[in-house]
Short mmCIF file of C-alpha atoms in Angstrom, two decimals:
data_model
loop_
_atom_site.label_atom_id
_atom_site.label_comp_id
_atom_site.label_asym_id
_atom_site.label_seq_id
_atom_site.Cartn_x
_atom_site.Cartn_y
_atom_site.Cartn_z
CA MET A 1 0.00 0.00 0.00
CA SER A 2 2.87 2.37 0.70
CA GLN A 3 3.88 2.15 -2.97
CA THR A 4 0.65 3.76 -4.23
CA PRO A 5 1.48 7.45 -3.57
CA VAL A 6 4.84 7.03 -5.25
CA MET A 7 3.26 5.39 -8.26
CA ALA A 8 0.65 8.17 -8.43
CA SER A 9 3.41 10.74 -8.25
CA ASP A 10 5.28 8.99 -11.06
CA GLU A 11 2.11 9.02 -13.14
CA ARG A 12 1.79 12.78 -12.69
CA GLN A 13 5.33 13.37 -13.89
CA LYS A 14 5.17 11.32 -17.11
CA THR A 15 6.17 13.28 -20.20
CA ILE A 16 6.40 12.76 -23.94
CA LEU A 17 9.08 15.00 -25.50
CA ALA A 18 8.86 17.12 -22.31
CA LEU A 19 5.07 17.46 -22.68
CA PRO A 20 3.27 16.53 -19.41
CA VAL A 21 0.98 13.61 -20.31
CA LYS A 22 -1.55 14.52 -17.64
CA LEU A 23 -2.05 17.97 -19.17
CA LEU A 24 -2.30 16.83 -22.81
CA ILE A 25 -6.04 17.51 -23.16
CA GLY A 26 -5.52 20.93 -21.61
CA TYR A 27 -2.91 21.79 -24.23
CA VAL A 28 -5.30 20.72 -27.00
CA ALA A 29 -7.99 22.87 -25.38
CA ILE A 30 -5.69 25.92 -25.53
CA ALA A 31 -4.99 25.29 -29.23
CA PHE A 32 -8.72 25.16 -30.09
CA PHE A 33 -9.65 28.12 -27.91
CA MET A 34 -6.90 30.38 -29.25
CA THR A 35 -7.78 29.38 -32.82
CA GLY A 36 -11.27 30.75 -32.30
CA ASP A 37 -9.93 33.79 -30.48
CA GLY A 38 -7.49 34.49 -33.31
CA PHE A 39 -10.06 34.57 -36.12
CA ASP A 40 -10.85 38.25 -35.82
CA LEU A 41 -7.18 39.24 -35.61
CA ALA A 42 -6.76 38.20 -39.23
CA PHE A 43 -9.38 40.49 -40.73
CA LEU A 44 -11.52 42.43 -38.20
CA SER A 45 -9.88 45.83 -38.74
CA LYS A 46 -10.43 45.60 -42.50
CA TYR A 47 -13.95 44.29 -41.98
CA LEU A 48 -14.84 47.25 -39.74
CA HIS A 49 -13.36 49.59 -42.32
CA ASP A 50 -15.54 47.97 -44.99
CA LEU A 51 -18.54 48.64 -42.70
CA ASP A 52 -17.68 52.37 -42.99
CA PHE A 53 -16.17 52.87 -39.55
CA SER A 54 -13.31 55.37 -39.53
CA GLY A 55 -9.70 54.54 -38.80
CA ALA A 56 -9.88 56.48 -35.52
CA GLU A 57 -12.97 54.55 -34.42
CA ILE A 58 -11.30 51.23 -35.27
CA SER A 59 -8.17 52.22 -33.34
CA VAL A 60 -10.24 52.98 -30.24
CA VAL A 61 -11.90 49.55 -30.50
CA PHE A 62 -8.57 47.73 -30.52
CA SER A 63 -7.06 50.00 -27.88
CA LEU A 64 -9.91 49.29 -25.48
CA TYR A 65 -9.62 45.57 -26.23
CA GLY A 66 -5.90 45.66 -25.46
CA LEU A 67 -6.47 47.58 -22.23
CA THR A 68 -9.08 45.16 -20.86
CA ALA A 69 -7.00 42.16 -21.94
CA ALA A 70 -3.90 43.50 -20.19
CA LEU A 71 -5.76 44.20 -16.95
CA SER A 72 -7.44 40.80 -17.04
CA ALA A 73 -4.13 39.07 -17.75
CA TRP A 74 -2.56 40.89 -14.80
CA MET A 75 -5.13 39.56 -12.32
CA THR A 76 -5.71 36.11 -13.80
CA GLY A 77 -2.82 34.35 -12.04
CA VAL A 78 -3.96 35.42 -8.59
CA ILE A 79 -7.66 34.84 -9.33
CA ALA A 80 -6.88 31.32 -10.56
CA GLU A 81 -4.75 30.60 -7.51
CA VAL A 82 -7.43 31.88 -5.11
CA PHE A 83 -10.59 30.45 -6.70
CA GLY A 84 -9.20 27.54 -8.72
CA ALA A 85 -7.74 27.52 -12.21
CA LYS A 86 -10.36 25.27 -13.82
CA ARG A 87 -13.15 27.39 -12.41
CA THR A 88 -11.45 30.52 -13.73
CA MET A 89 -11.04 28.91 -17.17
CA PHE A 90 -14.76 28.13 -17.19
CA VAL A 91 -15.62 31.75 -16.33
CA GLY A 92 -13.36 32.94 -19.15
CA PHE A 93 -15.04 30.54 -21.57
CA VAL A 94 -18.57 31.69 -20.64
CA LEU A 95 -17.65 35.38 -20.80
CA TRP A 96 -16.00 34.96 -24.21
CA VAL A 97 -19.09 33.32 -25.69
CA LEU A 98 -21.46 35.83 -24.08
CA PHE A 99 -19.64 38.98 -25.17
CA HIS A 100 -18.79 37.62 -28.62
CA VAL A 101 -22.44 36.87 -29.33
CA LEU A 102 -23.44 40.34 -28.09
CA PHE A 103 -20.64 41.88 -30.15
CA LEU A 104 -22.00 40.19 -33.28
CA THR A 105 -25.76 40.53 -32.74
CA MET A 106 -25.98 43.98 -31.14
CA GLY A 107 -22.82 45.46 -32.62
CA ILE A 108 -21.91 44.10 -36.06
CA GLU A 109 -25.39 43.21 -37.28
CA GLN A 110 -26.87 46.52 -36.05
CA LEU A 111 -23.81 48.57 -37.11
CA ASN A 112 -23.89 50.00 -33.59
CA TYR A 113 -20.46 51.43 -32.82
CA GLN A 114 -21.10 51.82 -29.09
CA ALA A 115 -22.10 48.16 -28.82
CA ILE A 116 -19.06 47.07 -30.85
CA LEU A 117 -16.80 49.13 -28.59
CA ALA A 118 -18.38 47.87 -25.38
CA PHE A 119 -18.77 44.18 -26.11
CA TYR A 120 -15.53 43.66 -28.02
CA GLY A 121 -13.73 45.51 -25.26
CA LEU A 122 -15.39 43.35 -22.61
CA ARG A 123 -14.51 40.23 -24.58
CA GLY A 124 -10.89 41.22 -24.07
CA MET A 125 -11.27 40.21 -20.43
CA ALA A 126 -12.24 36.66 -21.30
CA TYR A 127 -9.35 35.03 -23.14
CA PRO A 128 -6.71 35.83 -20.46
CA LEU A 129 -8.92 34.17 -17.83
CA PHE A 130 -8.96 31.01 -19.93
CA LEU A 131 -5.43 31.13 -21.31
CA TYR A 132 -3.32 32.17 -18.34
CA SER A 133 -5.22 30.06 -15.82
CA PHE A 134 -3.71 27.10 -17.63
CA VAL A 135 -0.26 28.51 -16.84
CA VAL A 136 -1.17 28.22 -13.14
CA ILE A 137 -2.21 24.61 -13.77
CA ILE A 138 1.12 23.90 -15.46
CA VAL A 139 3.18 25.42 -12.64
CA SER A 140 1.10 23.54 -10.05
CA ASN A 141 1.26 20.14 -11.74
CA VAL A 142 4.82 19.64 -12.94
CA LYS A 143 8.18 19.39 -11.23
CA GLY A 144 10.39 22.46 -11.10
CA THR A 145 12.75 21.07 -13.72
CA GLN A 146 9.80 20.48 -16.08
CA VAL A 147 8.27 23.96 -15.85
CA SER A 148 10.37 25.56 -18.59
CA PRO A 149 9.79 22.89 -21.29
CA ALA A 150 6.13 22.55 -20.25
CA LEU A 151 5.67 26.29 -20.79
CA GLY A 152 7.49 25.93 -24.08
CA TRP A 153 4.73 23.56 -25.17
CA PHE A 154 2.14 26.04 -23.87
CA TRP A 155 3.44 28.80 -26.12
CA THR A 156 3.69 26.32 -28.97
CA VAL A 157 -0.01 25.42 -28.89
CA TYR A 158 -0.78 29.12 -28.37
CA SER A 159 1.13 29.93 -31.58
CA ILE A 160 -0.55 27.06 -33.46
CA GLY A 161 -3.93 28.44 -32.45
CA ILE A 162 -3.73 32.21 -32.69
CA GLY A 163 -0.85 32.54 -35.14
CA VAL A 164 -1.28 29.65 -37.58
CA LEU A 165 -4.79 28.18 -37.60
CA GLY A 166 -6.38 31.43 -36.44
CA ALA A 167 -5.12 33.14 -39.58
CA LEU A 168 -5.15 30.19 -41.99
CA ILE A 169 -8.75 29.04 -41.51
CA PRO A 170 -10.34 32.47 -42.14
CA SER A 171 -8.35 32.74 -45.37
CA PHE A 172 -10.57 29.91 -46.68
CA THR A 173 -13.84 30.49 -44.85
CA ILE A 174 -14.27 34.19 -45.66
CA ASP A 175 -14.86 33.31 -49.33
CA ILE A 176 -17.46 30.72 -48.29
CA LEU A 177 -19.13 32.16 -45.17
CA GLY A 178 -18.16 35.81 -45.35
CA GLU A 179 -16.59 37.80 -42.54
CA LYS A 180 -19.65 37.66 -40.29
CA GLY A 181 -20.10 33.92 -40.82
CA THR A 182 -16.43 33.35 -40.03
CA LEU A 183 -16.80 35.31 -36.78
CA TYR A 184 -19.73 33.05 -35.85
CA LEU A 185 -17.65 30.00 -36.79
CA ALA A 186 -15.15 31.03 -34.12
CA LEU A 187 -17.71 29.99 -31.51
CA VAL A 188 -17.32 26.35 -32.61
CA PHE A 189 -13.60 26.34 -31.84
CA ILE A 190 -14.14 28.21 -28.58
CA ALA A 191 -16.78 25.67 -27.53
CA ILE A 192 -14.49 22.71 -28.29
CA GLY A 193 -11.67 24.31 -26.33
CA GLY A 194 -13.91 25.08 -23.38
CA VAL A 195 -15.34 21.55 -23.18
CA LEU A 196 -11.90 19.93 -23.48
CA ALA A 197 -10.57 22.12 -20.66
CA LEU A 198 -13.43 21.11 -18.38
CA VAL A 199 -13.01 17.37 -18.97
CA SER A 200 -9.20 17.39 -18.74
CA ARG A 201 -7.48 15.55 -15.88
CA ALA A 202 -5.53 18.61 -14.79
CA ASP A 203 -5.85 19.58 -11.14
CA SER A 204 -7.76 22.75 -10.42
CA ALA A 205 -4.69 24.27 -8.75
CA LYS A 206 -6.80 25.74 -5.96
CA VAL A 207 -3.74 25.85 -3.77
CA LYS A 208 -5.15 28.05 -1.03
CA SER A 209 -8.52 26.34 -0.54
CA ASP A 210 -7.92 25.57 3.14
CA GLU A 211 -7.49 29.23 4.07
CA PRO A 212 -10.32 31.65 4.98
CA MET A 213 -11.69 33.63 2.04
CA MET A 214 -10.36 37.00 3.23
CA GLN A 215 -6.92 35.52 3.71
CA ARG A 216 -7.02 34.04 0.22
CA LEU A 217 -8.15 37.36 -1.27
CA SER A 218 -5.21 39.08 0.39
CA GLU A 219 -3.02 37.23 -2.13
CA ILE A 220 -4.19 39.73 -4.74
CA LYS A 221 -2.09 42.47 -3.16
CA TYR A 222 1.06 40.52 -3.98
CA SER A 223 0.49 41.10 -7.69
CA VAL A 224 1.50 44.67 -6.87
CA LEU A 225 3.82 44.16 -3.90
CA LEU A 226 6.05 41.72 -5.80
CA PHE A 227 7.46 44.69 -7.68
CA LYS A 228 9.23 45.60 -4.44
CA ASN A 229 11.52 42.70 -5.24
CA PRO A 230 13.96 44.34 -7.70
CA HIS A 231 14.69 41.04 -9.42
CA VAL A 232 10.99 40.55 -10.17
CA LEU A 233 11.00 44.06 -11.65
CA TYR A 234 14.07 43.28 -13.78
CA ALA A 235 12.46 40.08 -15.08
CA CYS A 236 9.26 41.93 -15.93
CA ILE A 237 11.10 44.66 -17.85
CA ILE A 238 12.91 41.96 -19.84
CA ARG A 239 9.54 40.31 -20.58
CA VAL A 240 8.11 43.61 -21.81
CA ILE A 241 11.02 43.95 -24.23
CA ASN A 242 10.71 40.28 -25.28
CA THR A 243 7.87 40.79 -27.80
CA ILE A 244 8.49 44.43 -28.71
CA SER A 245 9.51 43.45 -32.25
CA LEU A 246 6.69 40.93 -32.60
CA PHE A 247 3.92 43.44 -31.85
CA GLY A 248 5.73 46.35 -33.47
CA PHE A 249 6.57 44.57 -36.71
CA ALA A 250 2.91 43.65 -37.14
CA VAL A 251 2.29 47.40 -37.45
CA ILE A 252 5.28 48.70 -39.41
CA MET A 253 6.51 45.82 -41.56
CA PRO A 254 3.45 45.58 -43.83
CA LEU A 255 4.20 49.19 -44.77
CA MET A 256 7.82 48.37 -45.51
CA PHE A 257 7.26 45.16 -47.44
CA VAL A 258 4.21 46.28 -49.42
CA GLU A 259 4.71 50.02 -49.92
CA GLU A 260 8.50 50.35 -49.92
CA LEU A 261 9.64 47.01 -51.37
CA ASN A 262 6.59 46.30 -53.58
CA PHE A 263 5.80 42.89 -52.15
CA THR A 264 2.16 41.85 -52.30
CA THR A 265 0.04 41.71 -49.16
CA ALA A 266 -0.21 37.94 -49.60
CA GLN A 267 3.58 37.65 -49.67
CA TRP A 268 3.89 39.66 -46.46
CA LEU A 269 1.29 37.42 -44.78
CA GLN A 270 3.31 34.39 -45.87
CA VAL A 271 6.42 35.87 -44.25
CA TRP A 272 4.53 36.48 -41.03
CA ALA A 273 3.04 32.97 -41.12
CA VAL A 274 6.56 31.54 -41.41
CA PHE A 275 7.52 33.44 -38.26
CA PHE A 276 4.68 31.94 -36.22
CA GLY A 277 5.29 28.52 -37.73
CA VAL A 278 8.90 28.59 -36.52
CA THR A 279 7.86 29.53 -32.97
CA VAL A 280 5.78 26.35 -32.82
CA PHE A 281 9.06 24.43 -32.59
CA THR A 282 11.41 26.92 -30.97
CA ASN A 283 9.21 27.53 -27.91
CA VAL A 284 9.57 23.86 -26.99
CA ALA A 285 13.21 23.60 -28.04
CA TRP A 286 14.41 26.55 -25.97
CA GLY A 287 12.35 25.40 -22.99
CA ILE A 288 14.27 22.11 -23.05
CA ILE A 289 17.65 23.65 -23.86
CA GLY A 290 17.30 26.11 -21.00
CA GLU A 291 17.18 23.26 -18.50
CA TYR A 292 20.64 22.13 -19.67
CA ILE A 293 22.61 25.29 -20.36
CA GLY A 294 20.77 27.58 -17.94
CA TRP A 295 17.83 29.94 -18.10
CA ILE A 296 19.87 33.14 -17.97
CA VAL A 297 22.32 31.93 -20.62
CA VAL A 298 19.47 31.37 -23.07
CA ILE A 299 17.84 34.74 -22.35
CA ARG A 300 21.04 36.82 -22.26
CA TYR A 301 23.02 35.53 -25.21
CA PHE A 302 20.42 33.99 -27.50
CA GLY A 303 17.29 35.96 -26.57
CA CYS A 304 18.55 39.52 -26.07
CA LEU A 305 21.48 39.55 -28.47
CA GLY A 306 19.75 37.25 -30.95
CA MET A 307 16.67 39.50 -31.09
CA CYS A 308 18.82 42.62 -31.34
CA ALA A 309 20.54 41.19 -34.43
CA SER A 310 17.46 39.61 -36.04
CA THR A 311 15.42 42.79 -35.53
CA LEU A 312 18.00 44.78 -37.49
CA LEU A 313 18.33 42.08 -40.14
CA PHE A 314 14.55 42.01 -40.63
CA TYR A 315 14.81 45.58 -41.90
CA PHE A 316 18.14 45.64 -43.72
CA LEU A 317 18.31 42.25 -45.47
CA PRO A 318 15.13 42.71 -47.56
CA HIS A 319 16.37 46.16 -48.58
CA TRP A 320 19.72 44.74 -49.67
CA ILE A 321 18.22 41.68 -51.39
CA PRO A 322 14.49 42.23 -52.11
CA SER A 323 13.50 38.57 -52.37
CA ILE A 324 10.62 36.71 -50.74
CA TYR A 325 13.08 34.04 -49.65
CA ILE A 326 15.11 36.65 -47.77
CA GLY A 327 11.85 37.61 -46.07
CA TYR A 328 11.36 33.97 -45.07
CA LEU A 329 14.92 33.87 -43.72
CA CYS A 330 14.32 36.96 -41.60
CA ALA A 331 11.10 35.44 -40.25
CA VAL A 332 12.92 32.22 -39.35
CA LEU A 333 15.62 34.11 -37.45
CA LEU A 334 13.07 36.17 -35.54
CA GLY A 335 11.08 33.03 -34.73
CA ILE A 336 14.17 31.29 -33.39
CA PHE A 337 15.28 34.01 -31.00
CA VAL A 338 11.96 35.43 -29.77
CA ALA A 339 11.22 32.06 -28.14
CA CYS A 340 14.32 32.24 -25.94
CA PHE A 341 12.40 34.31 -23.38
CA VAL A 342 10.20 31.35 -22.46
CA GLN A 343 12.49 31.02 -19.43
CA ILE A 344 11.09 34.20 -17.80
CA THR A 345 8.10 32.45 -16.22
CA PRO A 346 10.10 29.82 -14.28
CA ILE A 347 12.53 32.54 -13.23
CA LEU A 348 9.68 34.62 -11.79
CA THR A 349 8.09 31.70 -9.96
CA SER A 350 11.47 30.71 -8.52
CA LEU A 351 12.04 34.25 -7.26
CA GLU A 352 8.78 34.20 -5.27
CA PRO A 353 7.85 30.52 -4.83
CA GLU A 354 5.22 31.26 -2.17
CA HIS A 355 3.28 33.52 -4.53
CA LYS A 356 3.31 31.73 -7.89
CA GLY A 357 -0.11 33.05 -8.89
CA ALA A 358 1.01 36.63 -8.24
CA CYS A 359 4.20 35.97 -10.23
CA ILE A 360 2.18 34.78 -13.19
CA SER A 361 -0.01 37.87 -12.87
CA VAL A 362 2.93 40.26 -13.09
CA TYR A 363 4.27 38.21 -16.00
CA ASN A 364 0.96 38.60 -17.79
CA LEU A 365 0.96 42.33 -17.08
CA SER A 366 4.39 42.56 -18.69
CA ALA A 367 3.11 40.76 -21.77
CA GLY A 368 0.19 43.18 -21.98
CA LEU A 369 2.46 46.20 -21.64
CA SER A 370 4.57 44.87 -24.48
CA ASN A 371 1.45 44.76 -26.64
CA PHE A 372 0.80 48.43 -25.78
CA LEU A 373 4.33 49.80 -25.99
CA ALA A 374 5.39 48.27 -29.31
CA PRO A 375 2.81 50.07 -31.48
CA ALA A 376 3.03 53.16 -29.25
CA ILE A 377 6.76 53.47 -29.98
CA ALA A 378 6.05 53.08 -33.68
CA THR A 379 3.29 55.70 -33.59
CA VAL A 380 5.48 58.28 -31.85
CA ALA A 381 8.79 57.58 -33.63
CA MET A 382 7.75 56.97 -37.25
CA PRO A 383 6.83 60.57 -38.10
CA TRP A 384 10.30 61.66 -36.94
CA PHE A 385 12.60 58.77 -37.81
CA GLY A 386 10.67 56.52 -40.19
CA ILE A 387 10.56 52.74 -40.11
CA LYS A 388 14.34 52.45 -39.87
CA GLY A 389 14.37 54.61 -36.74
CA VAL A 390 11.70 52.47 -35.09
CA VAL A 391 13.74 49.35 -35.86
CA TYR A 392 16.81 50.94 -34.28
CA ILE A 393 14.79 51.73 -31.14
CA TYR A 394 13.56 48.15 -30.89
CA ALA A 395 17.09 46.80 -31.34
CA ALA A 396 18.43 49.19 -28.68
CA LEU A 397 15.81 47.95 -26.22
CA TYR A 398 17.00 44.37 -26.70
CA PHE A 399 20.56 45.47 -25.95
CA CYS A 400 19.28 47.20 -22.79
CA ALA A 401 17.63 43.92 -21.81
CA PHE A 402 20.98 42.17 -22.35
CA LEU A 403 22.61 44.56 -19.86
CA LEU A 404 19.73 44.12 -17.43
CA THR A 405 20.25 40.36 -17.26
CA PHE A 406 23.50 40.97 -15.38
CA LEU A 407 21.48 42.54 -12.54
CA LEU A 408 18.95 39.72 -12.44
CA LYS A 409 19.73 37.15 -9.73
CA CYS A 410 18.11 33.81 -9.00
CA ASP A 411 19.13 30.94 -6.72
CA HIS A 412 17.57 28.21 -8.86
CA GLU A 413 20.16 25.71 -10.08
CA SER A 414 18.91 26.00 -13.65
CA PHE A 415 19.96 29.65 -13.63
CA ALA A 416 23.57 28.63 -14.30
CA PRO A 417 25.00 26.42 -17.06
CA LYS A 418 26.36 23.94 -14.50
CA ASN A 419 23.30 21.78 -15.21
CA LEU A 420 24.76 20.71 -18.53
CA PHE A 421 27.98 19.50 -16.93
CA LYS A 422 26.04 17.75 -14.15
CA VAL A 423 23.95 15.89 -16.72
CA LEU A 424 26.99 14.89 -18.76
CA LYS A 425 28.80 13.75 -15.63
CA GLN A 426 25.76 11.77 -14.44
CA ASN A 427 25.39 10.11 -17.84
CA LYS A 428 29.07 9.12 -17.78
CA GLN A 429 28.71 7.67 -14.28
CA ASN A 430 25.59 5.74 -15.30
CA LYS A 431 27.39 4.25 -18.33
CA SER A 432 30.37 3.27 -16.18
CA ALA A 433 28.10 1.65 -13.62
CA GLY A 434 26.23 -0.18 -16.37
CA ALA A 435 29.48 -1.46 -17.86
CA LEU A 436 30.71 -2.73 -14.49
CA LYS A 437 27.40 -4.44 -13.84
CA ALA A 438 27.48 -6.11 -17.25
CA ALA A 439 31.08 -7.31 -16.69
CA ALA A 440 30.12 -8.75 -13.32
#
């Protein structure tokens, strides 16, 4: 009987290519949900323009959506830790369906701008509740050494959903169903993702369920107080810089490729699709590599310096050699190095292990701020310095992040590259022991 808990523990830690077996259905749920959530990103701004809304009105819609999403993402980690991650995912699922239906029926179909603004903005609260609650489940259900690769898989299925299928499927369905029909079709993918999440075997991660409610709610304050830890602040700044090029290039690079270099819009979309396709693999790869050569090594030398170089190359190489294949090459390089920052989440949770939900919340806030700052920098800098100037600013930020990594401290053993030598040494010892046993 004493063997049962150990066997159960072993079952929880089973992995396939570093993917936690117990959480497999949850990962599939994220892929379906983010596919549905990504539909409108592919064409909504153009669709609203075709409905005779002005550019300023459309910008306000997306700005409000980004604001509500960032605030929701900030609080999701703590809410999931206090009330239970599966319950929070269910709330996110219900809110997404509710506000999306209202957005379509009272907003789009009635051409009511106020309803579009309100309900699309409110829908921005929903996907972080679903998406980032699963991060809490991951952190709560895998061993410390598995967190980084497990999160690599998380960002992989996220990219498959929002970046690949979320853009690819509408490219076919718009011709068949139209824009409105495609937006309704998104509900099918959201529903599949929601149901899969509810039936998955993942624990609810309600880690504070034995404490009084007021004591559990007090955990929310740590999503602010954690910034008093300077190393948490350093990690968050690095995370903000992480996706500066990703969100910024989505704004400025269509102008460069289409208007300056005379590529077609379809060719630019192919370049961007290659970028997201590469991240499907690199998110997992860097999550695994980081456990061997060290989290900070991956972020400092491959993430910060790699993104600094690839950001510059994304601008200059197509100007030097205006070929679609050069565009693909630039997308591949960006996709390789942007994934190196997957190590930030385990670093944050190791800095404040007693407040993992709050750590995830500040991580999510950083991701939201990146989404705001990238286009904001482009908006302010382009009239003065053009696209090239914006690219230089982005590259300089990555170099600043490189310098900041030298201030960031963490006691976790995976923070240093000694893990690689320990693994090699252990493998050598195991082989020697096996050889001696065979000889005996």
